[in-house]
Short mmCIF file of C-alpha atoms in Angstrom, two decimals:
data_model
loop_
_atom_site.label_atom_id
_atom_site.label_comp_id
_atom_site.label_asym_id
_atom_site.label_seq_id
_atom_site.Cartn_x
_atom_site.Cartn_y
_atom_site.Cartn_z
CA MET K 1 -126.23 -31.34 -24.72
CA GLU K 2 -124.91 -28.10 -26.08
CA VAL K 3 -123.70 -25.48 -23.67
CA LYS K 4 -123.22 -21.93 -24.66
CA ASP K 5 -119.89 -20.44 -23.75
CA ALA K 6 -119.50 -18.90 -20.28
CA SER K 7 -119.33 -15.32 -21.49
CA SER K 8 -122.89 -15.35 -22.65
CA ALA K 9 -125.46 -14.06 -20.17
CA LEU K 10 -128.22 -16.24 -21.57
CA LEU K 11 -129.43 -19.61 -20.35
CA SER K 12 -127.51 -22.41 -21.91
CA ASN K 13 -129.29 -24.83 -24.16
CA TYR K 14 -128.75 -27.42 -21.47
CA GLU K 15 -130.84 -25.53 -19.04
CA ARG K 16 -133.55 -24.63 -21.49
CA TRP K 17 -133.94 -27.87 -23.32
CA GLY K 18 -132.61 -30.33 -20.75
CA LEU K 19 -136.02 -31.97 -20.78
CA THR K 20 -136.54 -33.43 -24.15
CA MET K 21 -138.12 -36.68 -23.22
CA PHE K 22 -141.34 -37.08 -21.27
CA SER K 23 -144.50 -39.09 -21.19
CA ARG K 24 -147.75 -38.48 -19.45
CA LEU K 25 -148.61 -41.10 -16.86
CA GLU K 26 -151.97 -40.35 -15.38
CA CYS K 27 -154.28 -37.47 -14.49
CA SER K 28 -154.29 -36.56 -10.87
CA GLY K 29 -157.27 -35.32 -8.98
CA TYR K 30 -157.23 -32.09 -7.08
CA SER K 31 -157.26 -33.93 -3.73
CA GLN K 32 -154.22 -35.95 -4.64
CA VAL K 33 -152.27 -32.83 -5.59
CA PHE K 34 -153.48 -31.18 -2.37
CA GLN K 35 -152.13 -34.15 -0.39
CA LEU K 36 -148.83 -34.20 -2.26
CA LEU K 37 -148.20 -30.48 -1.71
CA THR K 38 -149.30 -30.58 1.94
CA ASP K 39 -146.91 -33.48 2.57
CA LEU K 40 -144.14 -31.72 0.76
CA LYS K 41 -144.67 -28.60 2.85
CA GLU K 42 -144.48 -30.64 6.06
CA GLN K 43 -141.45 -32.49 4.86
CA ARG K 44 -139.57 -29.34 4.12
CA LYS K 45 -140.61 -27.80 7.44
CA GLU K 46 -139.45 -30.81 9.35
CA SER K 47 -136.13 -31.15 7.61
CA GLY K 48 -135.36 -27.73 9.07
CA LYS K 49 -134.50 -26.33 5.71
CA ASN K 50 -134.73 -22.64 5.67
CA LYS K 51 -137.13 -22.26 2.74
CA HIS K 52 -135.91 -18.73 2.13
CA SER K 53 -132.41 -19.72 1.35
CA SER K 54 -131.35 -22.24 -1.28
CA GLY K 55 -133.36 -20.44 -4.05
CA GLN K 56 -136.60 -22.36 -3.70
CA GLN K 57 -138.80 -19.32 -4.11
CA ASN K 58 -140.51 -20.71 -7.17
CA LEU K 59 -141.36 -23.96 -5.42
CA ASN K 60 -142.66 -22.00 -2.48
CA THR K 61 -144.78 -19.77 -4.71
CA ILE K 62 -146.33 -22.52 -6.82
CA THR K 63 -146.98 -24.70 -3.75
CA TYR K 64 -148.70 -21.88 -1.89
CA GLU K 65 -150.84 -20.80 -4.81
CA THR K 66 -151.86 -24.31 -5.89
CA LEU K 67 -152.83 -25.15 -2.26
CA LYS K 68 -154.77 -21.95 -2.10
CA TYR K 69 -156.66 -22.77 -5.25
CA ILE K 70 -157.49 -26.34 -4.24
CA SER K 71 -158.50 -25.23 -0.75
CA LYS K 72 -161.39 -23.33 -2.27
CA THR K 73 -162.77 -26.48 -3.89
CA PRO K 74 -164.64 -29.37 -2.30
CA CYS K 75 -161.53 -31.50 -2.85
CA ARG K 76 -160.00 -30.08 0.28
CA HIS K 77 -161.98 -32.52 2.32
CA GLN K 78 -161.52 -35.56 0.14
CA SER K 79 -159.51 -38.32 1.77
CA PRO K 80 -158.11 -41.27 -0.20
CA GLU K 81 -160.86 -43.43 1.30
CA ILE K 82 -163.59 -41.05 0.03
CA VAL K 83 -162.00 -41.05 -3.42
CA ARG K 84 -161.90 -44.86 -3.39
CA GLU K 85 -165.55 -45.07 -2.26
CA PHE K 86 -166.56 -42.64 -4.94
CA LEU K 87 -164.73 -44.49 -7.74
CA THR K 88 -166.33 -47.77 -6.63
CA ALA K 89 -169.80 -46.28 -6.64
CA MET K 90 -169.10 -44.76 -10.06
CA LYS K 91 -168.48 -48.16 -11.69
CA SER K 92 -172.17 -48.66 -12.47
CA HIS K 93 -172.47 -45.27 -14.17
CA LYS K 94 -170.16 -46.12 -17.09
CA LEU K 95 -168.27 -42.84 -17.38
CA THR K 96 -164.81 -42.43 -18.79
CA LYS K 97 -161.82 -41.85 -16.43
CA ALA K 98 -161.63 -38.23 -17.50
CA GLU K 99 -165.31 -37.68 -16.78
CA LYS K 100 -165.09 -39.33 -13.33
CA LEU K 101 -162.16 -37.08 -12.55
CA GLN K 102 -164.16 -34.05 -13.48
CA LEU K 103 -166.97 -35.09 -11.16
CA LEU K 104 -164.47 -35.73 -8.42
CA ASN K 105 -162.81 -32.38 -8.82
CA HIS K 106 -165.99 -30.28 -9.16
CA ARG K 107 -168.70 -32.13 -7.16
CA PRO K 108 -171.53 -31.03 -9.46
CA VAL K 109 -174.89 -30.52 -7.88
CA THR K 110 -177.10 -29.70 -10.90
CA ALA K 111 -178.05 -31.55 -14.04
CA VAL K 112 -176.61 -28.71 -16.13
CA GLU K 113 -173.17 -29.25 -14.64
CA ILE K 114 -173.38 -33.05 -15.31
CA GLN K 115 -174.16 -32.21 -18.96
CA LEU K 116 -171.06 -30.03 -19.14
CA MET K 117 -168.80 -32.73 -17.76
CA VAL K 118 -170.26 -35.84 -19.44
CA GLU K 119 -169.81 -35.87 -23.18
CA GLU K 120 -173.04 -36.40 -25.15
CA SER K 121 -174.91 -36.82 -21.91
CA GLU K 122 -178.29 -36.44 -23.64
CA GLU K 123 -177.62 -39.61 -25.57
CA ARG K 124 -175.88 -41.56 -22.85
CA LEU K 125 -177.86 -40.71 -19.75
CA THR K 126 -181.59 -40.59 -19.02
CA GLU K 127 -183.00 -38.05 -16.58
CA GLU K 128 -183.21 -40.67 -13.91
CA GLN K 129 -179.54 -41.69 -14.46
CA ILE K 130 -178.47 -38.03 -14.13
CA GLU K 131 -180.39 -37.81 -10.85
CA ALA K 132 -178.80 -41.03 -9.68
CA LEU K 133 -175.35 -39.65 -10.61
CA LEU K 134 -176.04 -36.45 -8.76
CA HIS K 135 -177.07 -38.43 -5.72
CA THR K 136 -173.89 -40.56 -5.76
CA VAL K 137 -171.76 -37.42 -6.13
CA THR K 138 -173.45 -35.42 -3.42
CA SER K 139 -173.83 -38.17 -0.89
CA ILE K 140 -170.28 -39.47 -1.04
CA LEU K 141 -168.21 -36.35 -1.76
CA PRO K 142 -168.10 -33.72 0.98
CA ALA K 143 -169.28 -30.25 0.15
CA GLY K 144 -166.84 -27.43 -0.44
CA PRO K 145 -166.15 -24.64 2.00
CA GLU K 146 -168.56 -22.21 0.29
CA ALA K 147 -171.39 -24.73 0.18
CA GLU K 148 -170.91 -25.39 3.90
CA GLN K 149 -171.19 -21.69 4.63
CA LYS K 150 -174.33 -21.35 2.44
CA LYS K 151 -175.89 -24.32 4.16
CA ASN K 152 -175.35 -22.80 7.60
CA ALA K 153 -176.73 -19.46 6.45
CA ASN K 154 -179.78 -21.06 4.84
CA SER K 155 -182.27 -20.44 7.61
CA ASP K 156 -185.01 -18.96 5.45
CA GLY K 157 -186.41 -22.25 4.26
CA THR K 158 -185.01 -22.04 0.70
CA MET K 159 -184.66 -25.40 -0.85
CA ASP K 160 -181.38 -27.27 -0.67
CA GLU K 161 -180.71 -30.62 -2.32
CA GLU K 162 -181.73 -32.29 0.89
CA ASP K 163 -185.04 -30.71 1.59
CA PRO K 164 -186.22 -32.12 4.93
CA ALA K 165 -189.69 -33.53 4.53
CA MET Z 1 -155.99 -30.24 -14.92
CA PHE Z 2 -153.12 -31.86 -13.05
CA VAL Z 3 -151.12 -34.54 -14.62
CA LEU Z 4 -148.26 -36.73 -13.63
CA VAL Z 5 -145.55 -36.56 -16.16
CA GLU Z 6 -142.47 -38.73 -16.33
CA MET Z 7 -139.32 -37.02 -17.51
CA VAL Z 8 -135.74 -37.86 -18.11
CA ASP Z 9 -133.20 -35.25 -17.10
CA THR Z 10 -129.59 -34.77 -16.26
CA VAL Z 11 -128.93 -32.77 -13.11
CA ARG Z 12 -125.72 -31.29 -11.91
CA ILE Z 13 -125.18 -31.36 -8.16
CA PRO Z 14 -122.87 -28.63 -6.89
CA PRO Z 15 -119.92 -30.05 -4.93
CA TRP Z 16 -121.02 -28.66 -1.63
CA GLN Z 17 -124.15 -30.84 -1.75
CA PHE Z 18 -122.28 -34.11 -2.11
CA GLU Z 19 -122.47 -34.97 1.53
CA ARG Z 20 -126.31 -34.75 1.71
CA LYS Z 21 -128.38 -37.72 0.70
CA LEU Z 22 -128.14 -37.92 -3.04
CA ASN Z 23 -131.91 -38.13 -3.64
CA ASP Z 24 -132.47 -35.02 -1.54
CA SER Z 25 -129.95 -33.01 -3.47
CA ILE Z 26 -131.42 -34.21 -6.75
CA ALA Z 27 -134.96 -33.48 -5.64
CA GLU Z 28 -133.86 -29.98 -4.60
CA GLU Z 29 -132.18 -29.29 -7.89
CA LEU Z 30 -135.09 -30.57 -9.90
CA ASN Z 31 -137.57 -28.46 -8.01
CA LYS Z 32 -135.35 -25.45 -8.32
CA LYS Z 33 -135.17 -26.01 -12.06
CA LEU Z 34 -138.79 -26.85 -12.74
CA ALA Z 35 -141.20 -25.53 -10.07
CA ASN Z 36 -143.43 -22.72 -11.34
CA LYS Z 37 -141.83 -22.93 -14.81
CA VAL Z 38 -143.49 -23.74 -18.09
CA VAL Z 39 -142.13 -26.78 -19.85
CA TYR Z 40 -142.63 -26.52 -23.57
CA ASN Z 41 -145.53 -28.70 -24.80
CA VAL Z 42 -146.12 -30.09 -21.33
CA GLY Z 43 -147.48 -27.30 -19.13
CA LEU Z 44 -146.77 -25.46 -15.94
CA CYS Z 45 -144.67 -27.57 -13.62
CA ILE Z 46 -145.81 -27.73 -9.97
CA CYS Z 47 -143.31 -29.94 -8.19
CA LEU Z 48 -141.34 -33.18 -8.24
CA PHE Z 49 -143.42 -36.21 -7.33
CA ASP Z 50 -140.89 -38.94 -7.13
CA ILE Z 51 -137.50 -40.07 -8.41
CA THR Z 52 -137.94 -43.38 -9.99
CA LYS Z 53 -134.54 -44.11 -11.47
CA LEU Z 54 -131.04 -42.75 -11.28
CA GLU Z 55 -129.01 -43.84 -14.16
CA ASP Z 56 -127.77 -42.83 -17.58
CA ALA Z 57 -129.74 -42.14 -20.71
CA TYR Z 58 -133.16 -43.77 -20.82
CA VAL Z 59 -135.55 -42.81 -23.55
CA PHE Z 60 -139.34 -42.55 -23.24
CA PRO Z 61 -141.64 -41.88 -26.14
CA GLY Z 62 -142.93 -38.35 -25.94
CA ASP Z 63 -146.70 -37.90 -25.68
CA GLY Z 64 -147.78 -34.60 -27.14
CA ALA Z 65 -151.51 -35.21 -26.90
CA SER Z 66 -153.40 -32.41 -25.22
CA HIS Z 67 -154.98 -33.54 -21.98
CA THR Z 68 -156.58 -30.35 -20.92
CA LYS Z 69 -158.79 -29.89 -23.93
CA ASP Z 70 -162.55 -29.74 -23.15
CA GLU Z 71 -161.99 -29.78 -19.42
CA ILE Z 72 -164.22 -27.65 -17.30
CA LEU Z 73 -162.39 -25.39 -14.83
CA ILE Z 74 -163.43 -22.71 -12.32
CA GLY Z 75 -161.33 -19.54 -12.00
CA LYS Z 76 -161.65 -15.93 -11.11
CA ILE Z 77 -162.06 -12.98 -13.48
CA LYS Z 78 -158.87 -10.97 -13.54
CA GLY Z 79 -160.24 -8.28 -15.76
CA CYS Z 80 -161.61 -7.48 -19.22
CA SER Z 81 -160.10 -6.01 -22.30
CA PRO Z 82 -161.20 -5.76 -25.91
CA GLU Z 83 -159.32 -9.07 -26.38
CA GLY Z 84 -161.73 -10.79 -24.09
CA VAL Z 85 -162.13 -11.86 -20.50
CA HIS Z 86 -158.98 -12.70 -18.59
CA VAL Z 87 -159.22 -15.41 -16.02
CA SER Z 88 -156.88 -16.53 -13.26
CA LEU Z 89 -156.44 -19.80 -11.35
CA ASP Z 90 -154.36 -18.78 -8.34
CA PHE Z 91 -151.30 -20.58 -9.61
CA PHE Z 92 -151.82 -19.84 -13.29
CA ASP Z 93 -152.82 -16.57 -14.80
CA ASP Z 94 -152.71 -16.75 -18.54
CA ILE Z 95 -156.26 -17.73 -19.51
CA LEU Z 96 -158.33 -15.81 -22.05
CA ILE Z 97 -161.92 -16.15 -23.13
CA PRO Z 98 -162.18 -14.38 -26.49
CA PRO Z 99 -165.29 -12.28 -27.34
CA GLU Z 100 -166.70 -14.91 -29.75
CA SER Z 101 -166.66 -17.55 -26.99
CA LEU Z 102 -168.67 -15.52 -24.51
CA GLN Z 103 -172.42 -16.05 -23.92
CA GLN Z 104 -174.03 -14.22 -26.78
CA PRO Z 105 -174.98 -11.50 -27.40
CA ALA Z 106 -172.09 -9.85 -25.63
CA LYS Z 107 -170.77 -6.30 -25.74
CA PHE Z 108 -167.72 -4.56 -24.39
CA ASP Z 109 -168.55 -1.61 -22.13
CA GLU Z 110 -165.77 0.86 -22.93
CA ALA Z 111 -166.50 3.10 -20.03
CA GLU Z 112 -166.34 0.39 -17.39
CA GLN Z 113 -163.93 -1.78 -19.38
CA VAL Z 114 -166.04 -4.86 -18.77
CA TRP Z 115 -167.67 -7.48 -20.97
CA VAL Z 116 -171.41 -7.73 -20.65
CA TRP Z 117 -173.82 -10.56 -21.53
CA GLU Z 118 -176.99 -9.00 -22.91
CA TYR Z 119 -179.19 -11.76 -21.58
CA GLU Z 120 -182.51 -11.77 -23.41
CA THR Z 121 -185.83 -12.66 -21.73
CA GLU Z 122 -189.39 -11.89 -22.73
CA GLU Z 123 -189.25 -8.65 -20.77
CA GLY Z 124 -186.16 -7.45 -22.65
CA ALA Z 125 -182.43 -7.65 -22.24
CA HIS Z 126 -180.76 -7.90 -18.85
CA ASP Z 127 -177.15 -6.72 -18.74
CA LEU Z 128 -174.97 -9.30 -16.90
CA TYR Z 129 -171.61 -7.81 -16.11
CA MET Z 130 -168.39 -9.89 -16.02
CA ASP Z 131 -166.84 -8.13 -13.09
CA THR Z 132 -163.31 -8.56 -11.77
CA GLY Z 133 -163.15 -11.02 -8.89
CA GLU Z 134 -166.16 -12.94 -9.94
CA GLU Z 135 -165.88 -16.71 -10.03
CA ILE Z 136 -166.32 -18.14 -13.50
CA ARG Z 137 -166.81 -21.67 -14.89
CA PHE Z 138 -165.35 -22.17 -18.34
CA ARG Z 139 -164.32 -24.90 -20.74
CA VAL Z 140 -160.74 -25.15 -22.02
CA VAL Z 141 -160.84 -25.18 -25.78
CA ASP Z 142 -157.20 -24.66 -26.65
CA GLU Z 143 -153.77 -24.32 -25.19
CA SER Z 144 -150.70 -22.82 -26.78
CA PHE Z 145 -147.01 -22.84 -26.08
CA VAL Z 146 -144.74 -20.05 -27.21
CA ASP Z 147 -141.05 -20.37 -27.15
CA THR Z 148 -140.05 -17.31 -25.06
CA SER Z 149 -136.41 -18.22 -24.76
CA PRO Z 150 -134.01 -15.48 -25.87
CA THR Z 151 -133.07 -15.72 -29.47
CA GLY Z 152 -129.65 -14.31 -29.34
CA PRO Z 153 -127.39 -11.97 -27.32
CA SER Z 154 -128.29 -8.32 -27.88
CA SER Z 155 -125.16 -6.49 -28.91
CA ALA Z 156 -122.91 -6.02 -25.91
CA ASP Z 157 -121.89 -2.63 -27.05
CA ALA Z 158 -125.27 -1.22 -27.76
CA THR Z 159 -125.18 2.38 -26.79
CA THR Z 160 -128.51 3.51 -28.16
CA SER Z 161 -130.98 4.33 -25.41
CA SER Z 162 -134.03 3.12 -27.34
CA GLU Z 163 -133.31 -0.60 -27.29
CA GLU Z 164 -136.32 -2.52 -28.53
CA LEU Z 165 -137.65 -4.64 -25.71
CA PRO Z 166 -139.26 -7.79 -26.88
CA LYS Z 167 -142.98 -7.93 -26.02
CA LYS Z 168 -143.40 -10.04 -22.90
CA GLU Z 169 -145.35 -13.14 -24.01
CA ALA Z 170 -146.65 -15.82 -21.78
CA PRO Z 171 -144.96 -19.14 -22.56
CA TYR Z 172 -148.20 -21.07 -21.99
CA THR Z 173 -151.77 -19.86 -22.42
CA LEU Z 174 -155.15 -21.39 -22.26
CA VAL Z 175 -158.08 -20.36 -24.30
CA GLY Z 176 -161.51 -20.85 -22.77
CA SER Z 177 -165.13 -20.71 -23.71
CA ILE Z 178 -168.32 -19.95 -21.80
CA SER Z 179 -170.77 -20.30 -24.65
CA GLU Z 180 -172.74 -23.22 -23.19
CA PRO Z 181 -175.50 -23.54 -20.63
CA GLY Z 182 -173.95 -23.69 -17.13
CA LEU Z 183 -170.86 -21.73 -18.14
CA GLY Z 184 -169.96 -18.24 -17.15
CA LEU Z 185 -170.23 -16.62 -13.79
CA LEU Z 186 -171.28 -19.10 -11.09
CA SER Z 187 -173.81 -16.53 -9.88
CA TRP Z 188 -175.63 -16.72 -13.23
CA TRP Z 189 -176.52 -20.38 -12.66
CA THR Z 190 -177.13 -20.87 -8.94
CA SER Z 191 -180.78 -21.25 -8.15
CA SER Z 192 -180.73 -20.18 -4.48
#
């Protein structure tokens, strides 16, 4: 690795291009990332490391902001068990891994959303299958923080997905 | 949106960290180096997941295929400009939906500096404003990496006051689209 001479104020090639080899392993769902970052936060707290020293400001920032983003999604309440249950139930629906991940991350509640996330859905899914898919999604995956609020505020008889007979 | 990437890297541990557990020192250095930084052709790095191997040179084939393409994301409108609608995910800000990818017909309101969907119904056009702070669902249609590293030392003895500052470019940007049913402001599509 080439290193620029010490008198230069610029980043050395080593620091810029140190990472030249990489391969993508797998896509992670929001809930897995949420878990990972939450654990990391705990770990660093427990180890007594002063997070303000040692120059970890970038890690602090990205962790905080990513957790903040995911907290606003339904994935906040997804445990590994729920994810497993969901993926098992999804086997019969014949979707790709990427599509299942989208459903997991977004918890769609309308047919229009399903159509956005499933490629060529008009050709692959009948209306009944879309309804069945929505049912699987909404019954297994917990609702997001906003949906919970809306549900609690819905006292005027407007129709929710689960309209009590 | 989130992907686990395996990388090979060489890390220098400063002498005063030798007594700590090696893995901890390495994890710390890797996070310091990568967290919240864009890695060219990979994306924005969040954090270290695991250290799998510690040894000398090991080569992995690079996979340059785009994984974010066509994905649906939800973000917040940061603002509008003639270039389009700027969207933010809390941890990543450089997302643009260009005018041609908005719900059509669309117009840019110069006075309010906001993009508007002139939604047509039988009764006429309803102006739907794309206001700052609104949650928006969009599809990722492209991503681009720009090498923002410095190209060379500016002359150390430059005495001129008007030194040309390079335009600050984001190293990684996403281009989005909302020109499909179900895309755009969440409020446009909720039935309740």
